[in-house]
Coordinates of N, CA and C and ligand atoms in Angstrom, one line a residue:
M1 N -7.2 -8.3 -4.5 CA -6.3 -8.8 -5.5 C -7.0 -9.1 -6.8
S2 N -6.3 -9.1 -7.9 CA -6.9 -9.3 -9.2 C -7.6 -10.6 -9.2
S3 N -8.7 -10.7 -9.9 CA -9.4 -11.9 -10.1 C -8.7 -12.7 -11.2
S4 N -7.7 -12.1 -11.8 CA -7.0 -12.7 -13.0 C -6.3 -14.0 -12.4
K5 N -6.6 -15.1 -13.0 CA -5.9 -16.3 -12.7 C -4.7 -16.4 -13.6
A6 N -3.7 -17.2 -13.2 CA -2.6 -17.5 -14.1 C -3.0 -18.4 -15.1
E7 N -3.1 -17.9 -16.4 CA -3.5 -18.8 -17.5 C -2.6 -18.7 -18.6
P8 N -2.5 -19.8 -19.4 CA -1.6 -19.7 -20.6 C -2.1 -18.6 -21.5
G9 N -1.2 -17.9 -22.2 CA -1.6 -17.0 -23.2 C -1.9 -15.6 -22.7
R10 N -1.8 -15.3 -21.5 CA -2.1 -13.9 -21.0 C -1.0 -13.5 -20.1
R11 N -0.8 -12.2 -19.9 CA 0.2 -11.7 -19.0 C -0.3 -11.5 -17.6
L12 N 0.4 -12.0 -16.7 CA 0.0 -12.0 -15.3 C 0.4 -10.6 -14.7
P13 N -0.6 -9.9 -14.1 CA -0.3 -8.6 -13.5 C 0.5 -8.8 -12.2
I14 N 1.6 -8.2 -12.1 CA 2.4 -8.3 -10.8 C 2.8 -6.9 -10.3
V15 N 3.0 -6.8 -9.0 CA 3.6 -5.6 -8.4 C 4.9 -6.1 -7.7
V16 N 6.0 -5.4 -7.8 CA 7.3 -5.7 -7.2 C 7.5 -4.8 -6.0
L17 N 7.9 -5.4 -4.9 CA 8.3 -4.7 -3.7 C 9.8 -4.7 -3.6
L18 N 10.4 -3.6 -3.3 CA 11.8 -3.5 -3.2 C 12.2 -2.4 -2.2
S19 N 13.4 -2.6 -1.6 CA 13.9 -1.6 -0.7 C 15.3 -0.9 -1.2
G20 N 15.9 -1.5 -2.2 CA 17.3 -1.1 -2.5 C 17.5 -0.9 -4.0
S21 N 18.6 -1.5 -4.4 CA 19.1 -1.3 -5.8 C 18.1 -1.7 -6.9
G22 N 17.3 -2.8 -6.6 CA 16.3 -3.2 -7.6 C 16.9 -3.9 -8.8
S23 N 18.0 -4.6 -8.6 CA 18.5 -5.3 -9.8 C 17.6 -6.5 -10.1
N24 N 17.0 -7.1 -9.1 CA 16.1 -8.2 -9.5 C 14.8 -7.6 -10.2
F25 N 14.4 -6.5 -9.7 CA 13.2 -5.9 -10.4 C 13.6 -5.6 -11.9
A26 N 14.8 -5.1 -12.1 CA 15.3 -4.8 -13.5 C 15.3 -6.1 -14.3
A27 N 15.8 -7.2 -13.7 CA 15.9 -8.4 -14.5 C 14.5 -8.9 -14.8
I28 N 13.5 -8.8 -13.9 CA 12.1 -9.2 -14.2 C 11.5 -8.3 -15.2
A29 N 11.7 -7.0 -15.1 CA 11.2 -6.1 -16.1 C 11.8 -6.3 -17.5
A30 N 13.1 -6.6 -17.5 CA 13.7 -6.9 -18.8 C 13.2 -8.2 -19.5
A31 N 12.9 -9.2 -18.6 CA 12.4 -10.5 -19.2 C 11.0 -10.2 -19.7
A32 N 10.2 -9.4 -18.9 CA 8.8 -9.1 -19.4 C 8.9 -8.3 -20.7
A33 N 9.9 -7.4 -20.8 CA 9.9 -6.6 -22.0 C 10.4 -7.4 -23.2
D34 N 11.3 -8.4 -23.0 CA 11.8 -9.1 -24.2 C 10.8 -10.3 -24.5
G35 N 9.8 -10.5 -23.8 CA 8.8 -11.5 -24.1 C 9.1 -12.9 -23.5
S36 N 10.2 -13.0 -22.8 CA 10.5 -14.3 -22.2 C 9.7 -14.6 -20.9
L37 N 9.1 -13.6 -20.4 CA 8.3 -13.7 -19.1 C 7.0 -13.1 -19.3
A38 N 5.9 -13.9 -19.1 CA 4.5 -13.5 -19.4 C 3.9 -12.7 -18.2
V39 N 4.6 -11.7 -17.8 CA 4.0 -10.8 -16.7 C 3.9 -9.4 -17.2
E40 N 3.0 -8.7 -16.6 CA 2.9 -7.2 -16.8 C 3.3 -6.6 -15.4
V41 N 4.4 -5.9 -15.4 CA 4.9 -5.3 -14.2 C 4.1 -4.0 -14.0
R42 N 3.1 -4.0 -13.1 CA 2.3 -2.8 -13.0 C 2.8 -1.7 -12.1
A43 N 3.7 -2.0 -11.2 CA 4.3 -1.0 -10.3 C 5.5 -1.6 -9.6
A44 N 6.4 -0.7 -9.2 CA 7.5 -1.0 -8.2 C 7.1 -0.2 -7.0
I45 N 7.1 -0.8 -5.8 CA 6.7 -0.1 -4.6 C 7.8 -0.3 -3.5
S46 N 8.1 0.7 -2.8 CA 9.2 0.7 -1.9 C 8.8 1.3 -0.5
D47 N 9.4 0.8 0.5 CA 9.3 1.5 1.8 C 10.3 2.7 1.9
R48 N 11.3 2.7 0.9 CA 12.3 3.7 1.0 C 12.2 4.6 -0.3
P49 N 11.9 5.9 -0.1 CA 11.7 6.8 -1.2 C 12.9 6.9 -2.1
A50 N 14.1 6.8 -1.4 CA 15.4 7.0 -2.2 C 15.9 5.7 -2.8
A51 N 15.1 4.6 -2.7 CA 15.6 3.3 -3.3 C 15.9 3.5 -4.8
F52 N 17.1 3.0 -5.2 CA 17.5 3.1 -6.6 C 16.5 2.3 -7.5
G53 N 15.9 1.3 -6.9 CA 15.0 0.5 -7.7 C 13.8 1.4 -8.2
L54 N 13.4 2.4 -7.5 CA 12.3 3.2 -7.9 C 12.8 4.1 -9.1
E55 N 14.0 4.5 -9.1 CA 14.6 5.2 -10.2 C 14.6 4.4 -11.5
R56 N 15.0 3.1 -11.3 CA 15.0 2.2 -12.4 C 13.6 2.1 -13.0
A57 N 12.6 2.0 -12.1 CA 11.2 1.8 -12.6 C 10.8 3.1 -13.4
R58 N 11.1 4.3 -12.9 CA 10.7 5.5 -13.6 C 11.4 5.5 -14.9
A59 N 12.6 5.1 -15.0 CA 13.3 5.1 -16.3 C 12.7 4.2 -17.3
L60 N 12.0 3.2 -16.8 CA 11.4 2.2 -17.7 C 9.9 2.6 -17.9
G61 N 9.5 3.7 -17.3 CA 8.1 4.1 -17.5 C 7.1 3.2 -16.7
I62 N 7.6 2.6 -15.7 CA 6.8 1.8 -14.8 C 6.4 2.6 -13.5
P63 N 5.2 2.6 -13.1 CA 4.9 3.4 -11.9 C 5.7 3.1 -10.7
A64 N 6.3 4.1 -10.1 CA 7.2 3.9 -8.9 C 6.6 4.6 -7.7
V65 N 6.3 3.8 -6.7 CA 5.6 4.4 -5.5 C 6.3 4.2 -4.3
A66 N 6.5 5.2 -3.4 CA 7.1 5.1 -2.1 C 6.0 5.1 -1.1
V67 N 6.1 4.2 -0.1 CA 5.2 4.2 1.1 C 6.2 4.3 2.3
P68 N 6.6 5.5 2.6 CA 7.7 5.7 3.6 C 7.3 5.2 5.0
V69 N 8.2 4.5 5.6 CA 7.9 4.0 7.0 C 7.7 5.2 7.9
A70 N 8.4 6.2 7.7 CA 8.3 7.4 8.7 C 7.0 8.1 8.7
D71 N 6.2 7.8 7.7 CA 4.9 8.5 7.6 C 3.8 7.8 8.4
F72 N 4.2 6.7 9.1 CA 3.1 5.9 9.8 C 3.6 5.6 11.2
P73 N 2.6 5.6 12.2 CA 3.0 5.5 13.6 C 3.4 4.1 14.0
D74 N 3.0 3.0 13.2 CA 3.4 1.7 13.6 C 3.4 0.8 12.4
R75 N 3.9 -0.4 12.6 CA 4.0 -1.4 11.5 C 2.7 -1.7 10.9
E76 N 1.7 -1.9 11.7 CA 0.4 -2.2 11.2 C -0.2 -1.2 10.2
Q77 N 0.0 0.1 10.6 CA -0.5 1.1 9.7 C 0.3 1.3 8.5
H78 N 1.6 1.0 8.6 CA 2.5 1.1 7.4 C 2.1 0.0 6.5
D79 N 1.9 -1.3 7.0 CA 1.6 -2.4 6.1 C 0.2 -2.2 5.5
A80 N -0.7 -1.6 6.3 CA -2.1 -1.4 5.7 C -2.0 -0.4 4.5
A81 N -1.1 0.6 4.7 CA -1.0 1.6 3.6 C -0.3 0.9 2.4
L82 N 0.7 0.1 2.7 CA 1.4 -0.7 1.6 C 0.4 -1.5 0.9
A83 N -0.5 -2.2 1.6 CA -1.5 -3.1 0.9 C -2.4 -2.2 0.0
R84 N -2.8 -1.0 0.5 CA -3.6 -0.2 -0.3 C -2.9 0.2 -1.6
A85 N -1.6 0.6 -1.4 CA -0.8 1.0 -2.6 C -0.7 -0.2 -3.6
I86 N -0.5 -1.4 -3.1 CA -0.4 -2.6 -4.0 C -1.7 -2.8 -4.7
D87 N -2.8 -2.9 -3.9 CA -4.1 -3.2 -4.4 C -4.7 -2.3 -5.4
H88 N -4.2 -1.0 -5.4 CA -4.5 0.0 -6.4 C -4.2 -0.5 -7.8
Y89 N -3.1 -1.4 -7.9 CA -2.7 -1.9 -9.2 C -3.2 -3.3 -9.5
D90 N -4.0 -3.8 -8.6 CA -4.8 -5.0 -8.8 C -3.9 -6.2 -9.3
P91 N -2.8 -6.5 -8.6 CA -2.0 -7.6 -9.1 C -2.5 -8.9 -8.8
A92 N -2.1 -9.9 -9.6 CA -2.5 -11.3 -9.2 C -1.4 -11.9 -8.3
L93 N -0.2 -11.3 -8.4 CA 0.9 -11.8 -7.6 C 1.8 -10.7 -7.1
V94 N 2.2 -10.7 -5.8 CA 3.1 -9.8 -5.3 C 4.5 -10.4 -5.2
V95 N 5.5 -9.7 -5.8 CA 6.8 -10.2 -5.9 C 7.8 -9.4 -5.0
C96 N 8.3 -10.0 -4.0 CA 9.2 -9.3 -3.1 C 10.6 -9.5 -3.7
A97 N 11.3 -8.4 -4.0 CA 12.6 -8.5 -4.6 C 13.5 -7.6 -3.8
G98 N 14.0 -8.0 -2.7 CA 14.9 -7.2 -1.9 C 14.1 -6.2 -1.0
Y99 N 12.9 -6.6 -0.6 CA 12.1 -5.8 0.3 C 12.5 -6.2 1.7
M100 N 13.1 -5.2 2.4 CA 13.8 -5.6 3.6 C 13.1 -5.3 4.9
R101 N 11.8 -5.4 4.9 CA 11.0 -5.3 6.2 C 10.2 -6.6 6.4
I102 N 10.0 -6.8 7.7 CA 9.2 -8.0 8.1 C 7.7 -7.6 8.1
F103 N 6.9 -8.4 7.4 CA 5.5 -8.1 7.3 C 4.7 -8.4 8.5
T104 N 3.6 -7.7 8.7 CA 2.6 -8.0 9.8 C 1.8 -9.3 9.4
T105 N 1.2 -9.9 10.4 CA 0.3 -11.0 10.1 C -0.8 -10.7 9.1
A106 N -1.4 -9.5 9.3 CA -2.6 -9.1 8.5 C -2.1 -9.0 7.0
F107 N -0.9 -8.4 6.8 CA -0.4 -8.3 5.5 C -0.2 -9.6 4.8
V108 N 0.5 -10.5 5.5 CA 0.8 -11.8 5.0 C -0.5 -12.6 4.6
S109 N -1.5 -12.5 5.5 CA -2.7 -13.3 5.2 C -3.5 -12.6 4.1
H110 N -3.4 -11.3 3.9 CA -4.1 -10.7 2.8 C -3.6 -11.2 1.4
Y111 N -2.3 -11.5 1.4 CA -1.7 -12.0 0.1 C -1.3 -13.5 0.2
A112 N -2.0 -14.2 1.1 CA -1.7 -15.7 1.3 C -1.7 -16.4 -0.1
D113 N -0.6 -17.2 -0.3 CA -0.5 -18.0 -1.5 C -0.3 -17.1 -2.8
R114 N -0.1 -15.8 -2.6 CA 0.0 -14.9 -3.8 C 1.2 -14.0 -3.7
M115 N 2.2 -14.4 -2.9 CA 3.3 -13.6 -2.7 C 4.6 -14.5 -2.7
L116 N 5.5 -14.1 -3.5 CA 6.8 -14.8 -3.6 C 7.9 -13.9 -3.1
N117 N 9.0 -14.5 -2.6 CA 10.2 -13.8 -2.1 C 11.5 -14.5 -2.7
I118 N 12.5 -13.7 -2.9 CA 13.8 -14.3 -3.2 C 14.7 -14.0 -2.0
H119 N 15.5 -15.0 -1.7 CA 16.4 -14.8 -0.5 C 17.8 -15.3 -0.9
P120 N 18.9 -14.6 -0.5 CA 20.2 -14.9 -0.9 C 20.9 -16.0 -0.1
S121 N 20.3 -17.2 -0.1 CA 21.0 -18.3 0.5 C 20.2 -19.6 0.1
L122 N 20.8 -20.7 0.4 CA 20.1 -22.0 0.1 C 19.3 -22.3 1.4
L123 N 18.1 -21.8 1.4 CA 17.3 -22.0 2.6 C 17.0 -23.5 2.8
P124 N 16.9 -24.0 4.0 CA 16.7 -23.2 5.3 C 18.0 -22.7 5.9
A125 N 19.2 -22.9 5.2 CA 20.4 -22.3 5.7 C 20.4 -20.8 5.6
Y126 N 20.9 -20.1 6.6 CA 21.2 -18.7 6.5 C 19.9 -17.8 6.2
R127 N 18.9 -18.0 7.1 CA 17.8 -17.1 7.1 C 18.3 -15.7 7.6
G128 N 17.5 -14.7 7.3 CA 17.9 -13.4 7.9 C 18.9 -12.6 7.0
L129 N 19.7 -11.8 7.7 CA 20.5 -10.8 7.0 C 22.0 -11.3 6.9
H130 N 22.8 -10.5 6.1 CA 24.2 -10.7 5.9 C 24.6 -12.2 5.6
T131 N 23.8 -12.7 4.6 CA 24.1 -14.2 4.3 C 25.5 -14.4 3.7
H132 N 25.9 -13.5 2.8 CA 27.2 -13.7 2.2 C 28.3 -13.7 3.2
R133 N 28.3 -12.7 4.1 CA 29.3 -12.6 5.2 C 29.3 -13.9 6.0
R134 N 28.1 -14.4 6.4 CA 28.0 -15.5 7.3 C 28.6 -16.8 6.6
V135 N 28.3 -17.0 5.3 CA 28.8 -18.1 4.6 C 30.3 -18.1 4.5
L136 N 30.9 -16.9 4.2 CA 32.3 -16.8 4.2 C 32.9 -17.0 5.6
A137 N 32.3 -16.5 6.6 CA 32.8 -16.7 8.0 C 32.8 -18.2 8.3
D138 N 31.9 -19.0 7.8 CA 31.8 -20.4 8.1 C 32.6 -21.2 7.1
H139 N 33.3 -20.6 6.2 CA 34.1 -21.3 5.2 C 33.3 -22.3 4.4
G140 N 32.0 -21.8 4.1 CA 31.2 -22.7 3.3 C 31.7 -22.8 1.9
R141 N 31.4 -23.9 1.3 CA 31.9 -24.1 -0.1 C 30.8 -23.8 -1.1
W142 N 29.5 -23.8 -0.6 CA 28.4 -23.5 -1.5 C 27.5 -22.5 -0.9
H143 N 27.0 -21.7 -1.7 CA 26.0 -20.6 -1.3 C 24.9 -20.6 -2.4
G144 N 24.1 -19.6 -2.5 CA 23.1 -19.6 -3.6 C 21.9 -18.7 -3.2
C145 N 20.8 -19.0 -3.9 CA 19.6 -18.2 -3.7 C 18.4 -19.1 -3.8
S146 N 17.3 -18.7 -3.1 CA 16.1 -19.5 -3.1 C 14.9 -18.6 -3.3
V147 N 13.9 -19.2 -4.0 CA 12.6 -18.5 -4.2 C 11.5 -19.3 -3.4
H148 N 10.7 -18.6 -2.6 CA 9.7 -19.3 -1.8 C 8.5 -18.4 -1.7
F149 N 7.4 -19.1 -1.4 CA 6.1 -18.4 -1.1 C 6.3 -17.8 0.3
V150 N 5.7 -16.6 0.5 CA 5.8 -15.9 1.8 C 4.7 -16.3 2.8
T151 N 5.2 -16.7 4.0 CA 4.3 -17.0 5.1 C 4.8 -16.2 6.3
E152 N 4.2 -16.4 7.4 CA 4.6 -15.6 8.6 C 5.9 -15.9 9.1
E153 N 6.4 -17.1 8.8 CA 7.7 -17.5 9.2 C 8.8 -16.8 8.4
L154 N 9.7 -16.0 9.0 CA 10.7 -15.3 8.2 C 11.5 -16.2 7.4
D155 N 11.6 -16.0 6.1 CA 12.3 -16.8 5.1 C 12.0 -18.2 5.3
G156 N 10.8 -18.5 5.7 CA 10.5 -19.9 6.0 C 9.3 -20.5 5.2
G157 N 8.7 -19.8 4.3 CA 7.6 -20.3 3.5 C 8.0 -21.4 2.6
P158 N 7.0 -22.1 1.9 CA 7.2 -23.2 1.0 C 8.2 -22.8 -0.1
L159 N 9.3 -23.7 -0.1 CA 10.3 -23.4 -1.1 C 9.9 -23.9 -2.5
V160 N 10.3 -23.1 -3.5 CA 10.0 -23.4 -4.9 C 11.2 -23.9 -5.6
A161 N 12.2 -23.0 -5.6 CA 13.4 -23.4 -6.4 C 14.7 -22.7 -5.8
Q162 N 15.8 -23.3 -6.1 CA 17.1 -22.8 -5.6 C 18.1 -22.9 -6.7
A163 N 19.1 -22.0 -6.7 CA 20.2 -22.0 -7.6 C 21.5 -22.0 -6.7
P164 N 22.2 -23.1 -6.7 CA 23.5 -23.1 -5.9 C 24.6 -22.3 -6.6
V165 N 25.4 -21.7 -5.8 CA 26.5 -20.9 -6.3 C 27.7 -21.2 -5.6
P166 N 28.8 -21.5 -6.3 CA 30.1 -21.9 -5.5 C 30.7 -20.8 -4.8
V167 N 31.3 -21.0 -3.7 CA 32.2 -20.0 -3.1 C 33.6 -20.3 -3.6
L168 N 34.2 -19.3 -4.2 CA 35.5 -19.5 -4.8 C 36.6 -19.0 -3.9
P169 N 37.8 -19.6 -4.1 CA 39.0 -19.1 -3.3 C 39.2 -17.6 -3.5
G170 N 39.4 -16.9 -2.4 CA 39.6 -15.4 -2.5 C 38.4 -14.6 -2.6
D171 N 37.2 -15.3 -2.5 CA 36.0 -14.5 -2.6 C 35.9 -13.5 -1.4
S172 N 35.4 -12.3 -1.8 CA 35.0 -11.3 -0.8 C 33.5 -11.3 -0.7
E173 N 33.0 -10.6 0.3 CA 31.5 -10.4 0.4 C 31.0 -9.9 -0.9
A174 N 31.7 -8.9 -1.5 CA 31.2 -8.2 -2.7 C 31.2 -9.2 -3.9
S175 N 32.3 -10.0 -4.1 CA 32.4 -10.8 -5.2 C 31.3 -12.0 -5.1
L176 N 31.2 -12.5 -3.9 CA 30.2 -13.6 -3.7 C 28.8 -13.0 -3.9
S177 N 28.5 -11.8 -3.4 CA 27.2 -11.2 -3.6 C 26.9 -11.0 -5.1
A178 N 27.9 -10.6 -5.8 CA 27.7 -10.3 -7.3 C 27.3 -11.6 -8.0
R179 N 28.0 -12.7 -7.6 CA 27.8 -14.0 -8.2 C 26.4 -14.5 -7.9
V180 N 25.9 -14.3 -6.6 CA 24.6 -14.7 -6.2 C 23.6 -13.9 -6.9
H181 N 23.8 -12.6 -7.1 CA 22.9 -11.7 -7.8 C 22.7 -12.2 -9.2
R182 N 23.8 -12.6 -9.9 CA 23.6 -13.1 -11.3 C 22.7 -14.3 -11.3
A183 N 22.9 -15.2 -10.3 CA 22.0 -16.4 -10.3 C 20.5 -15.9 -10.0
E184 N 20.4 -15.0 -9.1 CA 19.0 -14.5 -8.8 C 18.3 -14.0 -10.1
H185 N 19.1 -13.3 -10.9 CA 18.5 -12.6 -12.0 C 18.0 -13.6 -13.1
R186 N 18.4 -14.8 -12.9 CA 17.9 -15.9 -13.8 C 16.9 -16.7 -13.1
L187 N 17.1 -17.0 -11.8 CA 16.2 -17.8 -11.1 C 14.8 -17.2 -10.9
Y188 N 14.7 -15.9 -10.6 CA 13.4 -15.3 -10.3 C 12.5 -15.3 -11.5
P189 N 13.1 -14.8 -12.7 CA 12.2 -14.8 -13.9 C 11.8 -16.2 -14.3
T190 N 12.6 -17.2 -14.0 CA 12.3 -18.6 -14.3 C 11.1 -19.0 -13.5
V191 N 11.1 -18.8 -12.2 CA 10.0 -19.2 -11.3 C 8.8 -18.4 -11.6
L192 N 8.9 -17.1 -11.9 CA 7.8 -16.2 -12.2 C 7.1 -16.7 -13.5
E193 N 7.9 -17.2 -14.4 CA 7.3 -17.7 -15.7 C 6.4 -19.0 -15.4
W194 N 6.9 -19.8 -14.5 CA 6.1 -21.0 -14.1 C 4.7 -20.5 -13.5
Y195 N 4.8 -19.5 -12.6 CA 3.6 -19.0 -12.0 C 2.7 -18.4 -13.1
A196 N 3.3 -17.6 -13.9 CA 2.5 -16.9 -14.9 C 1.8 -17.8 -15.9
R197 N 2.4 -19.0 -16.1 CA 1.9 -20.0 -17.0 C 0.9 -20.9 -16.3
G198 N 0.7 -20.7 -15.1 CA -0.3 -21.5 -14.3 C 0.3 -22.9 -13.9
R199 N 1.7 -23.0 -14.0 CA 2.3 -24.3 -13.6 C 2.6 -24.4 -12.1
L200 N 2.7 -23.2 -11.5 CA 3.1 -23.1 -10.1 C 2.0 -22.5 -9.3
R201 N 1.8 -23.1 -8.1 CA 0.8 -22.5 -7.2 C 1.2 -22.9 -5.7
C202 N 0.6 -22.2 -4.8 CA 0.8 -22.5 -3.4 C -0.6 -22.9 -2.8
E203 N -0.7 -24.0 -2.2 CA -2.0 -24.5 -1.7 C -1.8 -25.3 -0.5
H204 N -2.6 -25.2 0.5 CA -2.5 -25.9 1.8 C -1.0 -25.9 2.3
G205 N -0.4 -24.8 2.2 CA 0.9 -24.6 2.8 C 2.0 -25.3 2.0
R206 N 1.7 -25.7 0.8 CA 2.8 -26.4 0.0 C 2.9 -25.7 -1.4
A207 N 4.0 -25.8 -2.0 CA 4.2 -25.3 -3.4 C 4.0 -26.5 -4.3
W208 N 3.2 -26.2 -5.4 CA 2.9 -27.3 -6.3 C 3.4 -26.8 -7.7
L209 N 4.1 -27.7 -8.4 CA 4.6 -27.5 -9.7 C 4.0 -28.6 -10.7
D210 N 3.3 -28.2 -11.7 CA 2.8 -29.1 -12.7 C 2.0 -30.2 -11.9
Q211 N 1.1 -29.7 -11.0 CA 0.1 -30.6 -10.3 C 0.8 -31.5 -9.3
Q212 N 2.1 -31.4 -9.1 CA 2.8 -32.2 -8.1 C 3.3 -31.4 -6.9
P213 N 3.0 -31.9 -5.7 CA 3.6 -31.1 -4.6 C 5.1 -31.2 -4.6
L214 N 5.8 -30.1 -4.3 CA 7.3 -30.1 -4.3 C 7.8 -30.6 -3.0
E215 N 8.3 -31.8 -3.0 CA 8.9 -32.3 -1.7 C 10.2 -31.6 -1.4
T216 N 10.9 -31.3 -2.4 CA 12.2 -30.5 -2.3 C 12.1 -29.4 -3.4
P217 N 12.8 -28.3 -3.1 CA 12.8 -27.2 -4.2 C 13.5 -27.7 -5.5
V218 N 13.0 -27.2 -6.6 CA 13.6 -27.5 -7.9 C 15.0 -26.9 -7.8
R219 N 16.0 -27.6 -8.3 CA 17.4 -27.1 -8.2 C 17.8 -26.7 -9.6
L220 N 18.1 -25.4 -9.8 CA 18.5 -24.9 -11.1 C 20.0 -24.7 -11.0
E221 N 20.7 -25.5 -11.7 CA 22.2 -25.5 -11.7 C 22.7 -24.4 -12.7
D222 N 23.9 -24.0 -12.5 CA 24.6 -23.2 -13.4 C 23.9 -21.9 -13.8
L223 N 23.3 -21.3 -12.8 CA 22.6 -20.0 -13.1 C 23.5 -18.8 -12.7
D224 N 24.7 -19.0 -12.3 CA 25.5 -17.9 -11.9 C 26.3 -17.3 -13.0
G225 N 26.0 -17.7 -14.2 CA 26.8 -17.1 -15.4 C 28.2 -17.4 -15.2
E226 N 29.1 -16.5 -15.5 CA 30.6 -16.8 -15.3 C 30.9 -16.9 -13.9
T227 N 31.5 -18.0 -13.5 CA 31.9 -18.2 -12.1 C 33.4 -17.9 -12.1
Ligands
GAR1 C1 18.9 -9.7 -3.2 O1 20.1 -10.4 -3.1 C2 17.8 -10.5 -2.5 O2 17.9 -11.9 -2.5 C3 17.9 -9.9 -1.1 O3 18.2 -8.6 -1.3 C4 18.9 -8.4 -2.5 C5 18.2 -7.3 -3.3 O4 19.0 -7.0 -4.4 N1 16.8 -10.1 -0.3 C6 16.8 -10.4 1.0 O5 17.9 -10.5 1.6 C7 15.5 -10.7 1.7 N2 15.6 -11.4 2.9 P1 18.4 -6.0 -5.5 O6 17.8 -4.8 -4.8 O7 19.6 -5.6 -6.4 O8 17.4 -6.8 -6.3

């Protein structure tokens, strides 16, 4: 990993991991481009060569790299190749943005305290897949998204921040997902800016913001744009 520390006044080198559409990647890249986020997006890397997020990266002139699962005999070797691809760009932080594979222990420890993830629920509720569908099936009134540091526990690492999103009458999985995505596109750049400015870190299994351990995630209200 880069020896670069998060310091005021410089751009933090990051690599984004994605498996699909890459709208979070695009939001991060846009914030970096307009100067509101002090990161340098060095590459987008995917397990899926056809991921639309890689096309978005190419269109922005950002290196787009596929590390296809099918090219490797097991998870360990795929994750080892993924780590080599990431480390080639020497990032200070790895940003998971819709990367849909579970990491091996070796991979997680290689990036310990240096990897963030965004998840479409108010964790610890609704870990795993199909969160929008499950919230609707439960007739939940609130949904949202969370950013957390990555540990071995699936969707279970130290929480940093959350944006609640209301479930509205008549919502479908698609309409709720779109509202959560809008919140994600504001939540993730906000949290990344804290990290890039040296305000956020993960230490001893806890997230720290402005030198204080976070007992509960920061709650960012009204990040869903038009509800
Ligand atoms: C986002 O909603 C993200 O929270 C979710 O995948 C979507 C990716 O969208 N991640 C997970 O479910 C990880 N457990 P995008 O490709 O448009 O950024």
